[in-house]
């Protein structure tokens, strides 16, 4: 395996991963590596911490100890999560000698490490390749507008619904009255604003936790560019990027390897396709103006339309890209 550097005398390893269980993979945002790791921890009398979407509007870190609850933590959620009392509960579980798997943004991992003040052999820390964390207020206004439009409360939200494929996904919202909203990410107003970096947290534009070198035991994410690097490995159903940073995580991977299809990556050619692991998001000059207007304007959809409108060159580039696929 190619190594960038060493951490605690451990040679870092890079993998492209997909779960053998197709149901797990299709319910996951990428290749399903988180679900397989989390299941192993729980079945060995451990607990898992991750972000759960509550009532559609709020994202809260929760503790689970049953594999039937894994669906709550599975999948990407493009809003800011509240840690709540998770750090306190993590420490309590660690002292009780339980295996603990904690997942979060790189800055949340740093926060937990700072809270604990020491390392624990029974703690497994996983961060992910983070583009940036959008404002919860924007999401809440957006979802409220969608509920008003469809005349019912949202009961299920899929930020990364794999239709028609993993790389061309949709934002999907299911409402109590049975109606469904779904739109390709390149057309949905909320996702366009997020990807244009209009309403990320201020700290995300100057993130201190970028780089391959991490304090976590593993970094996971979508393996963008896998179709260029390992063409035969990609079926567009979702491939996970897995960066193993510690010996104990490497040992955990050995325990679950029979549930995965693994492909070792030998060089750095994957980095340009996954540049968010290295570079902080560039500040969007429209951000300040956007939030000033949001305080005054009631219709969030009109505001998003104006601020996410593509110029003629971007539209032309997209048309040419789609033409080449035909």
Coordinates of C-alpha atoms in Angstrom, one line a residue:
X1 CA 0.0 0.0 0.0
X2 CA 1.2 3.5 -0.7
X3 CA 2.0 5.6 2.4
X4 CA 2.2 9.4 2.7
X5 CA 3.9 9.3 6.1
X6 CA 3.8 7.3 9.3
X7 CA 1.7 7.7 12.5
X8 CA 2.7 5.8 15.6
X9 CA 5.0 3.6 13.5
X10 CA 2.0 2.6 11.4
X11 CA 2.1 2.7 7.6
X12 CA -1.0 4.5 6.3
X13 CA -3.1 2.4 3.9
X14 CA -5.5 3.6 1.2
X15 CA -8.4 1.5 -0.1
X16 CA -11.3 1.7 -2.5
X17 CA -14.1 -0.3 -0.8
X18 CA -17.6 -1.6 -1.4
X19 CA -19.8 -3.8 0.8
X20 CA -20.6 -7.2 -0.6
X21 CA -24.1 -6.8 0.8
X22 CA -25.9 -4.9 -2.0
X23 CA -28.7 -3.7 0.2
X24 CA -26.2 -2.1 2.6
X25 CA -24.4 -0.4 -0.2
X26 CA -27.5 0.9 -1.9
X27 CA -28.8 2.4 1.5
X28 CA -25.4 4.0 2.0
X29 CA -24.2 7.3 0.4
X30 CA -21.1 5.6 -1.0
X31 CA -19.8 2.1 -0.6
X32 CA -21.2 1.1 2.8
X33 CA -17.9 0.9 4.8
X34 CA -19.3 2.8 7.8
X35 CA -22.3 0.3 8.1
X36 CA -20.0 -2.7 8.1
X37 CA -17.6 -1.2 10.6
X38 CA -20.4 -0.1 12.9
X39 CA -22.1 -3.5 12.8
X40 CA -18.9 -5.2 13.9
X41 CA -18.5 -2.9 16.9
X42 CA -22.1 -3.3 18.0
X43 CA -22.0 -7.1 17.6
X44 CA -18.9 -7.1 19.9
X45 CA -20.8 -5.4 22.7
X46 CA -19.8 -2.0 21.6
X47 CA -21.6 1.3 20.9
X48 CA -21.6 3.7 17.9
X49 CA -22.0 7.5 17.9
X50 CA -23.0 9.4 14.8
X51 CA -25.4 12.0 13.4
X52 CA -29.2 11.4 13.3
X53 CA -31.7 13.6 11.5
X54 CA -34.5 14.5 13.9
X55 CA -37.9 15.6 12.6
X56 CA -36.2 16.6 9.3
X57 CA -35.0 19.9 10.7
X58 CA -32.2 19.1 13.2
X59 CA -29.2 16.9 13.2
X60 CA -28.1 15.4 16.5
X61 CA -25.3 13.1 17.5
X62 CA -26.7 10.0 19.2
X63 CA -25.6 6.8 20.7
X64 CA -26.7 3.4 19.4
X65 CA -26.0 -0.1 20.6
X66 CA -28.3 -2.1 18.3
X67 CA -27.8 -2.9 14.6
X68 CA -31.5 -2.2 14.0
X69 CA -30.7 1.4 14.8
X70 CA -27.9 1.7 12.2
X71 CA -30.2 3.3 9.6
X72 CA -30.4 6.4 11.8
X73 CA -26.7 7.1 11.3
X74 CA -26.3 5.8 7.7
X75 CA -26.0 8.3 4.9
X76 CA -24.7 11.8 4.3
X77 CA -26.5 14.7 5.9
X78 CA -25.6 18.1 4.6
X79 CA -26.3 20.2 7.7
X80 CA -24.5 20.9 11.0
X81 CA -24.9 18.3 13.8
X82 CA -25.3 19.1 17.5
X83 CA -23.0 17.1 19.7
X84 CA -25.3 17.4 22.8
X85 CA -24.1 15.2 25.6
X86 CA -22.3 12.7 23.3
X87 CA -18.8 13.5 24.5
X88 CA -19.8 12.9 28.1
X89 CA -21.4 9.5 27.1
X90 CA -18.4 8.5 25.1
X91 CA -16.1 8.9 28.1
X92 CA -18.6 7.0 30.3
X93 CA -18.6 4.1 27.8
X94 CA -14.8 4.1 27.5
X95 CA -14.4 4.0 31.3
X96 CA -16.8 1.0 31.3
X97 CA -14.4 -0.7 28.9
X98 CA -16.9 -0.8 26.0
X99 CA -15.7 -0.6 22.4
X100 CA -16.7 2.9 21.1
X101 CA -16.9 3.9 17.4
X102 CA -17.3 7.7 17.0
X103 CA -17.9 9.3 13.7
X104 CA -18.0 13.0 12.9
X105 CA -16.4 15.9 11.0
X106 CA -12.6 16.3 11.5
X107 CA -13.2 19.3 13.8
X108 CA -15.7 17.2 15.9
X109 CA -13.0 14.5 16.2
X110 CA -10.6 17.1 17.4
X111 CA -13.2 18.4 19.9
X112 CA -13.7 14.9 21.4
X113 CA -9.9 14.3 21.6
X114 CA -9.5 17.6 23.5
X115 CA -12.4 16.7 25.8
X116 CA -11.0 13.2 26.7
X117 CA -7.5 14.5 27.3
X118 CA -6.0 11.0 26.7
X119 CA -6.0 8.1 24.2
X120 CA -8.1 5.0 24.7
X121 CA -7.3 1.7 23.1
X122 CA -11.1 0.9 22.9
X123 CA -12.0 4.1 21.1
X124 CA -12.2 4.1 17.3
X125 CA -12.4 7.5 15.7
X126 CA -13.6 8.0 12.1
X127 CA -13.8 11.3 10.3
X128 CA -14.8 11.9 6.7
X129 CA -13.7 13.9 3.7
X130 CA -15.6 17.1 4.5
X131 CA -16.6 19.7 1.9
X132 CA -17.9 22.0 4.6
X133 CA -20.8 22.3 7.0
X134 CA -23.9 24.3 5.7
X135 CA -26.0 26.6 7.9
X136 CA -28.8 24.8 9.8
X137 CA -31.0 27.9 9.4
X138 CA -30.8 27.7 5.6
X139 CA -31.8 24.1 5.7
X140 CA -34.7 24.7 8.1
X141 CA -36.1 27.5 6.0
X142 CA -35.7 25.4 2.8
X143 CA -37.5 22.3 4.4
X144 CA -40.3 24.5 5.8
X145 CA -40.8 25.9 2.3
X146 CA -41.0 22.4 0.9
X147 CA -43.5 21.3 3.5
X148 CA -45.6 24.3 2.7
X149 CA -45.4 23.5 -1.0
X150 CA -46.4 19.8 -0.6
X151 CA -48.9 20.4 2.2
X152 CA -47.5 18.0 4.8
X153 CA -44.5 17.3 7.1
X154 CA -41.4 15.6 5.8
X155 CA -41.0 12.1 7.2
X156 CA -38.0 10.8 5.3
X157 CA -35.0 12.7 3.8
X158 CA -32.3 11.3 1.5
X159 CA -29.6 13.8 0.8
X160 CA -27.9 11.3 -1.5
X161 CA -30.6 9.1 -3.1
X162 CA -28.8 6.9 -5.6
X163 CA -31.1 7.6 -8.6
X164 CA -30.2 7.3 -11.4
X165 CA -26.8 6.5 -9.9
X166 CA -24.2 7.1 -7.2
X167 CA -22.5 9.8 -9.1
X168 CA -25.7 11.4 -10.4
X169 CA -27.7 11.4 -7.2
X170 CA -30.9 13.2 -6.0
X171 CA -32.1 15.0 -2.9
X172 CA -35.3 13.1 -2.1
X173 CA -38.0 14.1 0.5
X174 CA -41.0 11.9 1.4
X175 CA -44.0 13.6 3.0
X176 CA -46.7 12.4 5.4
X177 CA -49.4 12.6 2.7
X178 CA -47.5 10.3 0.4
X179 CA -46.2 12.9 -1.9
X180 CA -42.5 12.8 -2.9
X181 CA -40.1 15.6 -3.9
X182 CA -36.9 14.5 -5.7
X183 CA -34.4 16.5 -7.8
X184 CA -30.9 15.9 -9.2
X185 CA -28.3 17.5 -7.0
X186 CA -27.3 19.9 -9.8
X187 CA -30.8 21.3 -10.0
X188 CA -32.0 21.3 -6.4
X189 CA -31.6 24.8 -5.0
X190 CA -30.4 23.8 -1.5
X191 CA -27.7 21.4 -2.9
X192 CA -26.6 24.0 -5.5
X193 CA -26.1 26.6 -2.7
X194 CA -24.2 24.1 -0.6
X195 CA -21.9 23.1 -3.5
X196 CA -21.4 26.7 -4.5
X197 CA -20.2 27.3 -0.9
X198 CA -22.6 30.2 -0.2
X199 CA -23.7 29.3 3.3
X200 CA -21.0 27.2 5.0
X201 CA -19.9 27.9 8.5
X202 CA -17.2 30.7 8.5
X203 CA -14.6 28.3 10.0
X204 CA -15.0 26.0 7.0
X205 CA -13.4 28.5 4.7
X206 CA -10.2 28.3 6.8
X207 CA -10.4 24.8 8.1
X208 CA -7.5 23.8 10.3
X209 CA -8.1 20.0 9.9
X210 CA -7.3 19.5 6.2
X211 CA -4.6 17.1 5.0
X212 CA -4.1 13.4 4.7
X213 CA -2.5 13.3 8.1
X214 CA -5.3 13.0 10.6
X215 CA -5.7 12.5 14.4
X216 CA -8.5 10.0 13.6
X217 CA -8.0 6.2 13.2
X218 CA -9.6 6.3 9.7
X219 CA -11.0 8.7 7.2
X220 CA -13.9 7.7 4.9
X221 CA -15.7 9.4 2.0
X222 CA -16.9 8.9 -1.5
X223 CA -14.1 7.7 -3.8
X224 CA -14.6 10.2 -6.6
X225 CA -12.4 9.5 -9.6
X226 CA -12.5 5.7 -9.1
X227 CA -13.8 5.4 -12.6
X228 CA -10.5 6.9 -13.8
X229 CA -8.2 5.1 -11.4
X230 CA -9.7 1.6 -11.2
X231 CA -12.3 1.5 -14.0
X232 CA -13.2 -2.1 -13.6
X233 CA -13.9 -1.6 -9.9
X234 CA -16.6 1.0 -10.4
X235 CA -20.2 0.1 -11.1
X236 CA -21.6 3.5 -10.1
X237 CA -23.5 2.0 -7.2
X238 CA -21.1 3.6 -4.7
X239 CA -17.4 3.2 -3.8
X240 CA -16.0 4.3 -0.4
X241 CA -12.6 5.9 0.1
X242 CA -11.0 4.4 3.2
X243 CA -7.8 5.8 4.7
X244 CA -6.5 3.7 7.6
X245 CA -4.5 5.7 10.0
X246 CA -3.8 3.4 13.0
X247 CA -2.9 -0.2 13.8
X248 CA -6.1 -0.9 15.7
X249 CA -8.2 0.2 12.8
X250 CA -6.2 -2.0 10.5
X251 CA -6.9 -4.9 12.8
X252 CA -10.6 -4.0 12.8
X253 CA -10.6 -4.0 9.0
X254 CA -9.1 -7.5 9.1
X255 CA -12.1 -8.7 11.1
X256 CA -14.6 -7.5 8.5
X257 CA -12.7 -8.0 5.3
X258 CA -14.9 -11.0 4.3
X259 CA -17.8 -8.6 4.1
X260 CA -16.0 -6.2 1.8
X261 CA -14.5 -5.9 -1.7
X262 CA -11.2 -4.1 -1.2
X263 CA -8.8 -2.6 -3.7
X264 CA -5.5 -1.2 -2.5
X265 CA -4.4 2.2 -3.9
X266 CA -0.7 2.5 -4.5
X267 CA -0.1 6.1 -5.4
X268 CA -1.4 9.7 -5.0
X269 CA -3.5 9.9 -8.2
X270 CA -6.7 9.7 -6.2
X271 CA -6.1 13.0 -4.3
X272 CA -7.0 15.5 -7.1
X273 CA -10.4 13.8 -7.5
X274 CA -10.9 14.1 -3.7
X275 CA -9.3 17.5 -3.1
X276 CA -11.5 18.3 -0.1
X277 CA -9.3 16.1 1.9
X278 CA -6.5 18.5 1.4
X279 CA -7.9 22.0 0.7
X280 CA -10.4 24.1 2.6
X281 CA -13.3 25.4 0.6
X282 CA -12.8 28.8 -1.0
X283 CA -14.8 31.6 0.5
X284 CA -17.8 32.7 -1.6
X285 CA -18.0 36.5 -1.7
X286 CA -21.8 36.3 -1.9
X287 CA -22.0 34.8 1.6
X288 CA -22.3 37.9 3.6
X289 CA -24.9 39.5 1.2
X290 CA -26.9 36.2 1.2
X291 CA -27.3 36.1 5.0
X292 CA -28.1 39.8 5.1
X293 CA -30.9 39.3 2.6
X294 CA -32.1 36.1 4.3
X295 CA -32.9 38.1 7.5
X296 CA -35.2 40.4 5.5
X297 CA -36.7 38.1 2.8
X298 CA -39.3 35.5 3.8
X299 CA -39.2 33.5 0.6
X300 CA -36.0 31.4 0.8
X301 CA -36.7 29.8 -2.6
X302 CA -36.6 33.1 -4.4
X303 CA -33.3 33.9 -2.6
X304 CA -31.7 30.6 -3.5
X305 CA -32.8 30.9 -7.1
X306 CA -31.0 34.3 -7.4
X307 CA -27.8 33.2 -5.6
X308 CA -27.4 29.8 -7.3
X309 CA -28.2 30.9 -10.9
X310 CA -25.5 29.4 -13.2
X311 CA -23.8 31.7 -15.7
X312 CA -23.9 30.9 -19.4
X313 CA -20.4 29.3 -19.3
X314 CA -21.3 26.8 -16.6
X315 CA -24.5 25.8 -18.4
X316 CA -22.5 25.3 -21.7
X317 CA -19.9 23.2 -19.9
X318 CA -22.7 21.0 -18.4
X319 CA -24.3 20.6 -21.8
X320 CA -21.0 19.5 -23.4
X321 CA -20.3 17.1 -20.6
X322 CA -23.7 15.5 -21.0
X323 CA -23.3 15.4 -24.8
X324 CA -20.0 13.4 -24.4
X325 CA -21.8 10.8 -22.3
X326 CA -24.4 10.1 -25.1

